[in-house]
């Protein structure tokens, strides 16, 4: 989501005549787009802000903008005090305050626009021209914010309540991306399957997918992140039926223990989660399943962690996004629950699952050996092209011809846990 938000700002800056540079000391404007989902991400942003202060001291005409979840959706009074050298504070997704500032409009308070205005504003979710020639796969947010309130998650506090973008705006952006050469679009939402449910008259995710499927030039469509309570039969049917919608489902379970899930306020049991996975696999056949797991949630005992290990053995996921629990200010778990799993124990649990995932991925990927798989190629580094299978696995091939943005059948001849090698078929 931050990648898409950053391109949105970059494109808006381009409209004002700015061009990109890789060297911060050459820049007239620097935007630091921030994530605070875990403390480590926030610390990284604070570190960068400190480095940028030196640049600003040396070059007072440099415009510095702090954007994203570190700023949040309310006027960041404390941040303004703490970082007086930052010129513009902007909430997630909103290029407005920076563009106004650069145009000499002082809009200190109007900066905190209604979220709906930010979503369907004059700023499209598009690519800056500097990225046009190289971006095969782009992200397109379709829902802003989240209303679920998992006990550990800071996102609803920083990105606000869930608001679906209008289908008209989404289709306009998707068509524009396709016209700029994008071949694959990933639709984004914190609970993407809930698309449209907060706005009367909007289509559902499966209906939206059908509309996007008709866009000429697009070759592949993905969507994430799903939630066990909102994944519907209609969504599964749409993935099964539409050739451009890829068989890749990100459905986090977060824990394999029902008490921990209740404390996380996830709203489902692990039995329900596994029933949905079974249904997805029965309906879609070869499908890639990705999950998210948090280890060391407050009160998570060794037995409860072992339950997660057992569930993962049964789930056999293609990918696990793993995190060690990090208390975030303002969340229920940070305010009311003790962060009582010591860091070394969180690390031990993390490493166990990391190792397990390596084995799952090796075994799953080895089933691709000798098979012919349609790969959409994205990029070349040195002599190797990098592309993805429909199930979102990375494949490299050595080839001199220009494969960017093309789908070619590839015979897989080597498979490791994190990538595969193959040869383009004649
Ligand atoms: N919205 C999706 C969901 O609820 O399943 C996932 C998106 S969330 C922004 C990305 C991941 O960050 C979560 O799935 C969770 O595993 C992780 N995460 C969120 N808050 C966290 C925290 N306080 N500590 C550690 N990991 C966290």
Coordinates of C-alpha atoms and ligand atoms in Angstrom, one line a residue:
X1 CA 0.0 0.0 0.0
X2 CA 2.9 2.3 0.8
X3 CA 4.5 1.6 -2.6
X4 CA 1.2 2.6 -4.3
X5 CA 0.9 5.7 -2.1
X6 CA 4.5 6.6 -2.9
X7 CA 4.0 6.4 -6.7
X8 CA 0.8 8.5 -6.3
X9 CA 2.9 11.2 -4.7
X10 CA 5.7 10.8 -7.2
X11 CA 3.3 11.2 -10.1
X12 CA 1.7 14.3 -8.5
X13 CA 5.2 15.8 -8.1
X14 CA 6.0 15.0 -11.7
X15 CA 2.9 17.0 -12.8
X16 CA 4.5 20.0 -11.1
X17 CA 7.7 19.4 -13.1
X18 CA 9.8 17.5 -10.6
X19 CA 12.0 14.7 -11.7
X20 CA 13.5 11.8 -9.6
X21 CA 17.0 11.5 -8.3
X22 CA 18.7 8.7 -6.4
X23 CA 20.8 11.1 -4.4
X24 CA 19.2 12.7 -1.4
X25 CA 21.7 15.5 -1.4
X26 CA 20.6 16.5 -4.9
X27 CA 16.9 16.6 -4.1
X28 CA 14.7 19.7 -3.7
X29 CA 11.9 17.6 -2.1
X30 CA 12.2 14.5 0.0
X31 CA 9.1 12.5 1.1
X32 CA 9.5 9.9 3.8
X33 CA 6.6 7.6 3.6
X34 CA 6.3 5.6 6.8
X35 CA 5.1 2.3 8.2
X36 CA 4.6 1.8 11.9
X37 CA 3.0 -1.7 12.0
X38 CA 5.9 -2.9 14.1
X39 CA 8.2 -0.9 16.3
X40 CA 11.2 -1.8 14.2
X41 CA 9.6 -0.1 11.1
X42 CA 8.9 3.1 13.2
X43 CA 12.5 3.1 14.5
X44 CA 13.8 2.9 10.9
X45 CA 11.7 5.9 9.9
X46 CA 12.9 7.9 13.0
X47 CA 16.5 7.0 12.0
X48 CA 16.0 8.3 8.5
X49 CA 14.3 11.5 9.8
X50 CA 17.4 12.2 11.9
X51 CA 19.7 11.7 8.9
X52 CA 17.6 14.0 6.8
X53 CA 17.9 16.7 9.4
X54 CA 21.6 17.1 8.5
X55 CA 20.6 17.5 4.9
X56 CA 18.0 20.1 5.8
X57 CA 20.6 22.0 8.0
X58 CA 23.0 22.2 5.0
X59 CA 20.2 23.1 2.6
X60 CA 17.4 25.0 4.2
X61 CA 15.5 25.3 0.9
X62 CA 15.0 21.5 0.9
X63 CA 11.3 20.6 1.4
X64 CA 10.9 17.7 3.7
X65 CA 7.6 15.8 4.0
X66 CA 6.7 13.1 6.5
X67 CA 3.9 11.0 5.3
X68 CA 2.0 7.8 6.1
X69 CA 1.2 5.8 9.3
X70 CA 3.7 7.6 11.5
X71 CA 1.6 10.8 10.9
X72 CA -1.8 9.1 11.0
X73 CA -5.2 10.7 10.3
X74 CA -5.2 13.4 13.0
X75 CA -3.2 16.6 13.1
X76 CA 0.1 15.3 14.5
X77 CA 0.7 18.0 17.1
X78 CA 3.4 16.0 18.9
X79 CA 5.3 15.3 15.7
X80 CA 5.2 18.9 14.7
X81 CA 6.9 19.8 18.0
X82 CA 9.4 17.0 17.9
X83 CA 10.4 17.5 14.2
X84 CA 10.1 21.2 13.6
X85 CA 12.4 20.9 10.5
X86 CA 9.8 18.9 8.7
X87 CA 7.9 21.2 6.3
X88 CA 4.8 19.1 5.5
X89 CA 3.0 16.3 7.5
X90 CA 0.7 14.2 5.3
X91 CA -1.6 11.4 6.3
X92 CA -1.4 8.1 4.5
X93 CA -2.2 8.2 0.7
X94 CA -2.5 12.0 0.5
X95 CA -0.3 14.0 -1.9
X96 CA -2.5 17.1 -1.2
X97 CA -0.6 18.8 1.6
X98 CA 2.8 18.5 -0.1
X99 CA 1.5 19.7 -3.5
X100 CA -0.3 22.7 -1.9
X101 CA 2.9 23.6 0.0
X102 CA 5.0 23.5 -3.2
X103 CA 2.4 25.7 -4.9
X104 CA 2.7 28.2 -2.1
X105 CA -0.7 27.5 -0.6
X106 CA -0.6 27.4 3.2
X107 CA -3.2 24.9 4.2
X108 CA -2.1 23.8 7.7
X109 CA -5.6 22.8 8.8
X110 CA -7.2 22.0 5.5
X111 CA -4.4 19.4 5.2
X112 CA -6.5 17.1 7.4
X113 CA -9.1 16.4 4.7
X114 CA -11.8 13.9 5.0
X115 CA -10.4 10.5 4.1
X116 CA -13.0 10.1 1.3
X117 CA -11.7 13.2 -0.3
X118 CA -8.2 11.8 -0.3
X119 CA -9.3 8.6 -1.9
X120 CA -11.1 10.1 -4.8
X121 CA -9.2 13.2 -5.1
X122 CA -7.6 14.7 -8.1
X123 CA -4.6 12.4 -7.6
X124 CA -4.8 9.1 -9.4
X125 CA -3.2 5.9 -8.3
X126 CA -0.8 5.8 -11.2
X127 CA 2.9 5.5 -12.0
X128 CA 5.4 8.3 -12.3
X129 CA 6.8 8.2 -15.9
X130 CA 10.2 7.3 -14.6
X131 CA 8.7 3.9 -13.6
X132 CA 6.5 3.4 -16.6
X133 CA 8.9 1.6 -18.8
X134 CA 9.9 -0.9 -16.1
X135 CA 6.8 -1.6 -14.0
X136 CA 5.1 -4.8 -15.1
X137 CA 3.2 -5.4 -11.9
X138 CA 1.5 -2.5 -10.0
X139 CA -0.5 -2.2 -6.7
X140 CA -3.9 -0.6 -6.7
X141 CA -5.6 0.2 -3.3
X142 CA -9.3 -0.4 -3.4
X143 CA -10.1 0.0 0.3
X144 CA -8.7 2.6 2.6
X145 CA -8.2 1.9 6.3
X146 CA -9.7 -1.0 8.4
X147 CA -12.5 -1.3 10.8
X148 CA -11.7 -4.7 12.3
X149 CA -9.7 -3.7 15.3
X150 CA -7.5 -6.8 16.0
X151 CA -6.2 -6.2 19.5
X152 CA -2.6 -5.8 18.4
X153 CA -3.0 -3.8 15.2
X154 CA -2.2 -0.1 14.9
X155 CA -3.5 0.3 11.3
X156 CA -7.1 1.3 12.1
X157 CA -5.8 4.0 14.4
X158 CA -3.4 5.3 11.7
X159 CA -5.3 4.7 8.5
X160 CA -8.8 5.3 9.8
X161 CA -11.9 3.3 9.4
X162 CA -12.6 1.1 6.3
X163 CA -13.8 3.0 3.3
X164 CA -14.1 1.4 -0.2
X165 CA -13.0 3.5 -3.1
X166 CA -15.6 4.0 -5.8
X167 CA -15.6 1.4 -8.5
X168 CA -15.5 4.2 -11.1
X169 CA -12.2 5.5 -9.7
X170 CA -10.7 2.1 -9.4
X171 CA -11.6 1.2 -13.0
X172 CA -10.3 4.5 -14.2
X173 CA -6.9 3.9 -12.4
X174 CA -6.7 0.3 -13.6
X175 CA -7.3 1.3 -17.2
X176 CA -4.7 4.0 -16.9
X177 CA -2.2 1.6 -15.5
X178 CA -2.9 -0.9 -18.3
X179 CA -2.4 1.9 -20.9
X180 CA 0.9 2.7 -19.3
X181 CA 2.1 -0.8 -19.9
X182 CA 1.3 -2.5 -16.6
X183 CA 0.4 -6.2 -17.1
X184 CA -0.5 -7.3 -13.6
X185 CA -2.5 -5.4 -11.0
X186 CA -2.7 -6.4 -7.3
X187 CA -5.8 -5.0 -5.7
X188 CA -5.2 -4.0 -2.1
X189 CA -7.2 -3.8 1.1
X190 CA -6.6 -4.7 4.7
X191 CA -9.6 -7.0 4.4
X192 CA -9.8 -7.0 0.6
X193 CA -12.8 -9.4 0.5
X194 CA -14.9 -6.8 2.3
X195 CA -14.7 -4.5 -0.8
X196 CA -17.9 -2.6 -1.3
X197 CA -19.6 -3.8 1.9
X198 CA -19.3 -0.4 3.6
X199 CA -20.9 1.6 0.8
X200 CA -24.4 0.9 -0.4
X201 CA -24.7 0.2 -4.1
X202 CA -21.0 -0.7 -4.6
X203 CA -20.1 -4.0 -6.3
X204 CA -18.6 -6.8 -4.2
X205 CA -15.0 -7.9 -4.8
X206 CA -16.0 -10.7 -7.2
X207 CA -18.1 -8.3 -9.2
X208 CA -15.2 -5.8 -9.3
X209 CA -12.8 -8.5 -10.4
X210 CA -15.1 -9.3 -13.3
X211 CA -15.1 -5.7 -14.4
X212 CA -11.3 -5.4 -14.1
X213 CA -10.9 -8.6 -16.0
X214 CA -12.3 -7.0 -19.1
X215 CA -9.5 -4.4 -19.3
X216 CA -7.5 -4.9 -22.4
X217 CA -3.8 -5.3 -22.0
X218 CA -4.0 -6.6 -18.4
X219 CA -2.7 -10.2 -18.2
X220 CA -2.9 -11.0 -14.6
X221 CA -4.9 -9.8 -11.5
X222 CA -4.3 -10.6 -7.9
X223 CA -5.8 -9.3 -4.6
X224 CA -4.8 -9.2 -1.0
X225 CA -5.2 -9.5 2.0
X226 CA -8.1 -11.8 2.7
X227 CA -9.7 -12.6 6.0
X228 CA -11.3 -15.9 7.0
X229 CA -14.6 -14.2 7.9
X230 CA -15.1 -12.5 4.6
X231 CA -13.8 -14.9 2.0
X232 CA -16.9 -15.9 0.0
X233 CA -17.9 -18.7 -2.4
X234 CA -18.4 -16.0 -5.0
X235 CA -14.8 -14.9 -4.6
X236 CA -13.5 -18.4 -4.9
X237 CA -15.7 -19.1 -8.0
X238 CA -14.4 -15.9 -9.6
X239 CA -10.8 -16.9 -9.1
X240 CA -11.6 -20.4 -10.5
X241 CA -13.5 -19.1 -13.5
X242 CA -11.5 -16.0 -14.7
X243 CA -8.3 -16.9 -16.4
X244 CA -6.6 -13.6 -15.5
X245 CA -7.3 -13.9 -11.8
X246 CA -4.4 -15.8 -10.3
X247 CA -4.7 -18.7 -7.9
X248 CA -3.0 -17.0 -5.0
X249 CA -4.8 -16.4 -1.8
X250 CA -3.2 -14.5 1.2
X251 CA -5.3 -15.6 4.1
X252 CA -3.6 -14.9 7.4
X253 CA -4.4 -17.1 10.4
X254 CA -2.0 -15.3 12.8
X255 CA -2.0 -18.2 15.4
X256 CA -3.1 -21.8 15.5
X257 CA -4.4 -21.6 19.0
X258 CA -8.0 -20.6 19.7
X259 CA -7.3 -18.8 23.0
X260 CA -4.6 -16.7 21.4
X261 CA -6.9 -16.0 18.4
X262 CA -9.6 -14.8 20.9
X263 CA -7.1 -12.6 22.6
X264 CA -6.1 -11.2 19.3
X265 CA -9.8 -10.5 18.5
X266 CA -9.5 -12.1 15.2
X267 CA -13.1 -13.3 15.1
X268 CA -12.7 -16.9 14.0
X269 CA -11.5 -20.3 15.3
X270 CA -8.7 -22.3 13.8
X271 CA -11.2 -25.0 12.9
X272 CA -13.2 -22.4 10.8
X273 CA -9.9 -21.2 9.2
X274 CA -8.9 -24.7 8.2
X275 CA -12.4 -25.4 6.8
X276 CA -12.1 -22.4 4.5
X277 CA -8.7 -23.4 3.4
X278 CA -10.1 -26.9 2.5
X279 CA -12.8 -25.3 0.5
X280 CA -10.4 -23.0 -1.3
X281 CA -8.2 -25.9 -2.2
X282 CA -11.1 -28.1 -3.3
X283 CA -12.5 -25.3 -5.5
X284 CA -9.3 -24.0 -7.0
X285 CA -7.1 -27.1 -7.3
X286 CA -3.5 -25.8 -7.6
X287 CA -3.6 -22.7 -5.5
X288 CA -0.9 -20.9 -3.5
X289 CA -1.8 -20.2 0.1
X290 CA 0.1 -17.5 2.0
X291 CA -0.5 -16.8 5.7
X292 CA 0.7 -14.3 8.4
X293 CA 1.8 -15.5 11.8
X294 CA 2.6 -13.5 14.9
X295 CA 4.7 -15.3 17.5
X296 CA 5.0 -14.3 21.1
X297 CA 1.7 -12.6 21.5
X298 CA 1.0 -11.6 25.1
X299 CA 0.3 -14.7 27.2
X300 CA 1.2 -17.2 24.4
X301 CA 2.4 -20.3 26.2
X302 CA 4.8 -22.9 24.7
X303 CA 1.8 -25.2 24.3
X304 CA -0.2 -22.5 22.4
X305 CA 2.8 -21.9 20.2
X306 CA 3.0 -25.7 19.6
X307 CA -0.6 -25.6 18.4
X308 CA 0.5 -23.0 15.8
X309 CA 3.3 -25.4 14.7
X310 CA 0.8 -28.2 14.4
X311 CA -1.6 -26.1 12.4
X312 CA 1.1 -25.0 10.0
X313 CA 2.1 -28.7 9.5
X314 CA -1.4 -29.4 8.4
X315 CA -1.8 -26.1 6.4
X316 CA 1.5 -26.6 4.5
X317 CA 1.5 -22.9 3.3
X318 CA 3.4 -21.7 0.2
X319 CA 4.5 -18.6 2.2
X320 CA 4.4 -17.4 5.8
X321 CA 4.8 -13.7 6.6
X322 CA 6.3 -14.1 10.1
X323 CA 6.4 -11.4 12.8
X324 CA 7.4 -11.3 16.4
X325 CA 4.8 -9.5 18.5
X326 CA 5.5 -5.8 18.9
X327 CA 3.3 -3.7 21.2
X328 CA 2.0 -0.7 19.4
X329 CA 0.8 2.4 21.2
X330 CA -2.9 2.8 21.5
X331 CA -3.8 -0.8 20.7
X332 CA -5.8 -2.9 23.1
X333 CA -3.0 -5.4 23.6
X334 CA -0.3 -2.8 24.3
X335 CA -2.5 -0.9 26.8
X336 CA -4.1 -3.9 28.6
X337 CA -1.9 -7.0 28.1
X338 CA 1.6 -7.7 29.3
X339 CA 4.2 -8.2 26.6
X340 CA 5.4 -11.2 28.7
X341 CA 7.2 -13.5 26.1
X342 CA 10.9 -12.6 26.4
X343 CA 12.6 -11.4 23.2
X344 CA 14.9 -14.6 23.0
X345 CA 11.8 -16.8 23.3
X346 CA 10.0 -14.8 20.5
X347 CA 13.2 -15.3 18.4
X348 CA 13.3 -19.0 19.2
X349 CA 9.6 -19.4 18.0
X350 CA 10.3 -17.2 15.0
X351 CA 13.3 -19.4 13.9
X352 CA 11.3 -22.6 14.3
X353 CA 8.6 -21.4 11.9
X354 CA 11.1 -19.9 9.6
X355 CA 12.8 -23.3 9.3
X356 CA 9.5 -25.1 8.8
X357 CA 8.5 -22.7 6.0
X358 CA 11.8 -23.4 4.3
X359 CA 11.0 -27.1 4.2
X360 CA 7.4 -26.5 3.1
X361 CA 8.5 -24.2 0.3
X362 CA 11.3 -26.6 -0.9
X363 CA 8.9 -29.5 -1.0
X364 CA 6.1 -27.5 -2.8
X365 CA 8.6 -26.0 -5.3
X366 CA 10.2 -29.4 -6.1
X367 CA 6.8 -30.5 -7.5
X368 CA 7.4 -27.9 -10.3
X369 CA 10.5 -29.7 -11.6
X370 CA 10.2 -30.7 -15.2
X371 CA 6.8 -28.9 -15.6
X372 CA 5.9 -26.3 -18.1
X373 CA 4.7 -23.1 -16.4
X374 CA 3.4 -19.8 -17.8
X375 CA 5.7 -17.1 -16.4
X376 CA 5.0 -13.3 -16.5
X377 CA 8.4 -11.7 -16.7
X378 CA 9.0 -8.5 -14.7
X379 CA 12.6 -7.5 -14.7
X380 CA 16.2 -8.4 -15.7
X381 CA 19.2 -8.2 -13.4
X382 CA 22.5 -8.9 -15.1
X383 CA 21.8 -11.8 -17.5
X384 CA 18.8 -13.2 -15.7
X385 CA 15.1 -12.5 -16.2
X386 CA 12.9 -12.7 -13.2
X387 CA 9.2 -13.6 -13.4
X388 CA 6.4 -15.3 -11.5
X389 CA 4.2 -18.3 -11.8
X390 CA 0.5 -17.9 -11.5
X391 CA 0.9 -19.1 -7.9
X392 CA 3.3 -16.1 -7.3
X393 CA 6.6 -18.1 -7.2
X394 CA 9.7 -16.5 -8.4
X395 CA 11.4 -18.0 -11.5
X396 CA 14.7 -16.9 -13.1
X397 CA 15.8 -17.7 -16.7
X398 CA 18.9 -16.8 -18.6
X399 CA 17.8 -15.3 -21.8
X400 CA 18.9 -12.5 -24.2
X401 CA 15.6 -11.7 -25.7
X402 CA 13.4 -9.0 -24.2
X403 CA 10.9 -10.8 -22.0
X404 CA 9.7 -7.8 -19.9
X405 CA 5.9 -7.9 -19.6
X406 CA 5.5 -11.1 -21.6
X407 CA 4.1 -14.4 -20.6
X408 CA 6.2 -17.4 -21.8
X409 CA 6.0 -21.1 -21.0
X410 CA 9.1 -22.1 -19.0
X411 CA 10.3 -25.6 -18.2
X412 CA 11.4 -25.7 -14.6
X413 CA 14.8 -27.4 -14.1
X414 CA 15.9 -26.3 -10.7
X415 CA 13.8 -25.6 -7.5
X416 CA 15.0 -24.1 -4.2
X417 CA 12.8 -22.9 -1.4
X418 CA 12.7 -19.3 -2.4
X419 CA 13.0 -19.4 -6.2
X420 CA 13.3 -21.7 -9.2
X421 CA 15.3 -21.7 -12.5
X422 CA 14.0 -22.7 -15.9
X423 CA 14.3 -22.4 -19.7
X424 CA 11.9 -20.6 -22.0
X425 CA 10.3 -23.0 -24.4
X426 CA 10.6 -22.4 -28.1
Ligands
LIG1 N1 -5.0 -6.9 7.4 C1 -4.5 -8.2 7.3 C2 -5.0 -9.1 8.4 O1 -5.6 -8.6 9.3 O2 -4.8 -10.3 8.4 C3 -3.0 -8.2 7.3 C4 -2.3 -6.9 7.1 S1 -1.3 -6.4 8.5 C5 -1.0 -4.8 8.2 C6 0.2 -7.1 8.2 C7 0.7 -8.0 9.2 O3 1.5 -7.4 10.2 C8 -0.4 -8.7 10.0 O4 -1.0 -9.8 9.4 C9 0.4 -9.2 11.3 O5 0.9 -10.5 11.1 C10 1.5 -8.1 11.4 N2 1.3 -7.3 12.5 C11 0.3 -6.3 12.7 N3 0.4 -5.8 13.9 C12 1.5 -6.4 14.5 C13 2.1 -6.2 15.8 N4 1.6 -5.4 16.7 N5 3.2 -7.0 16.1 C14 3.7 -7.9 15.2 N6 3.1 -8.1 14.0 C15 2.0 -7.3 13.6

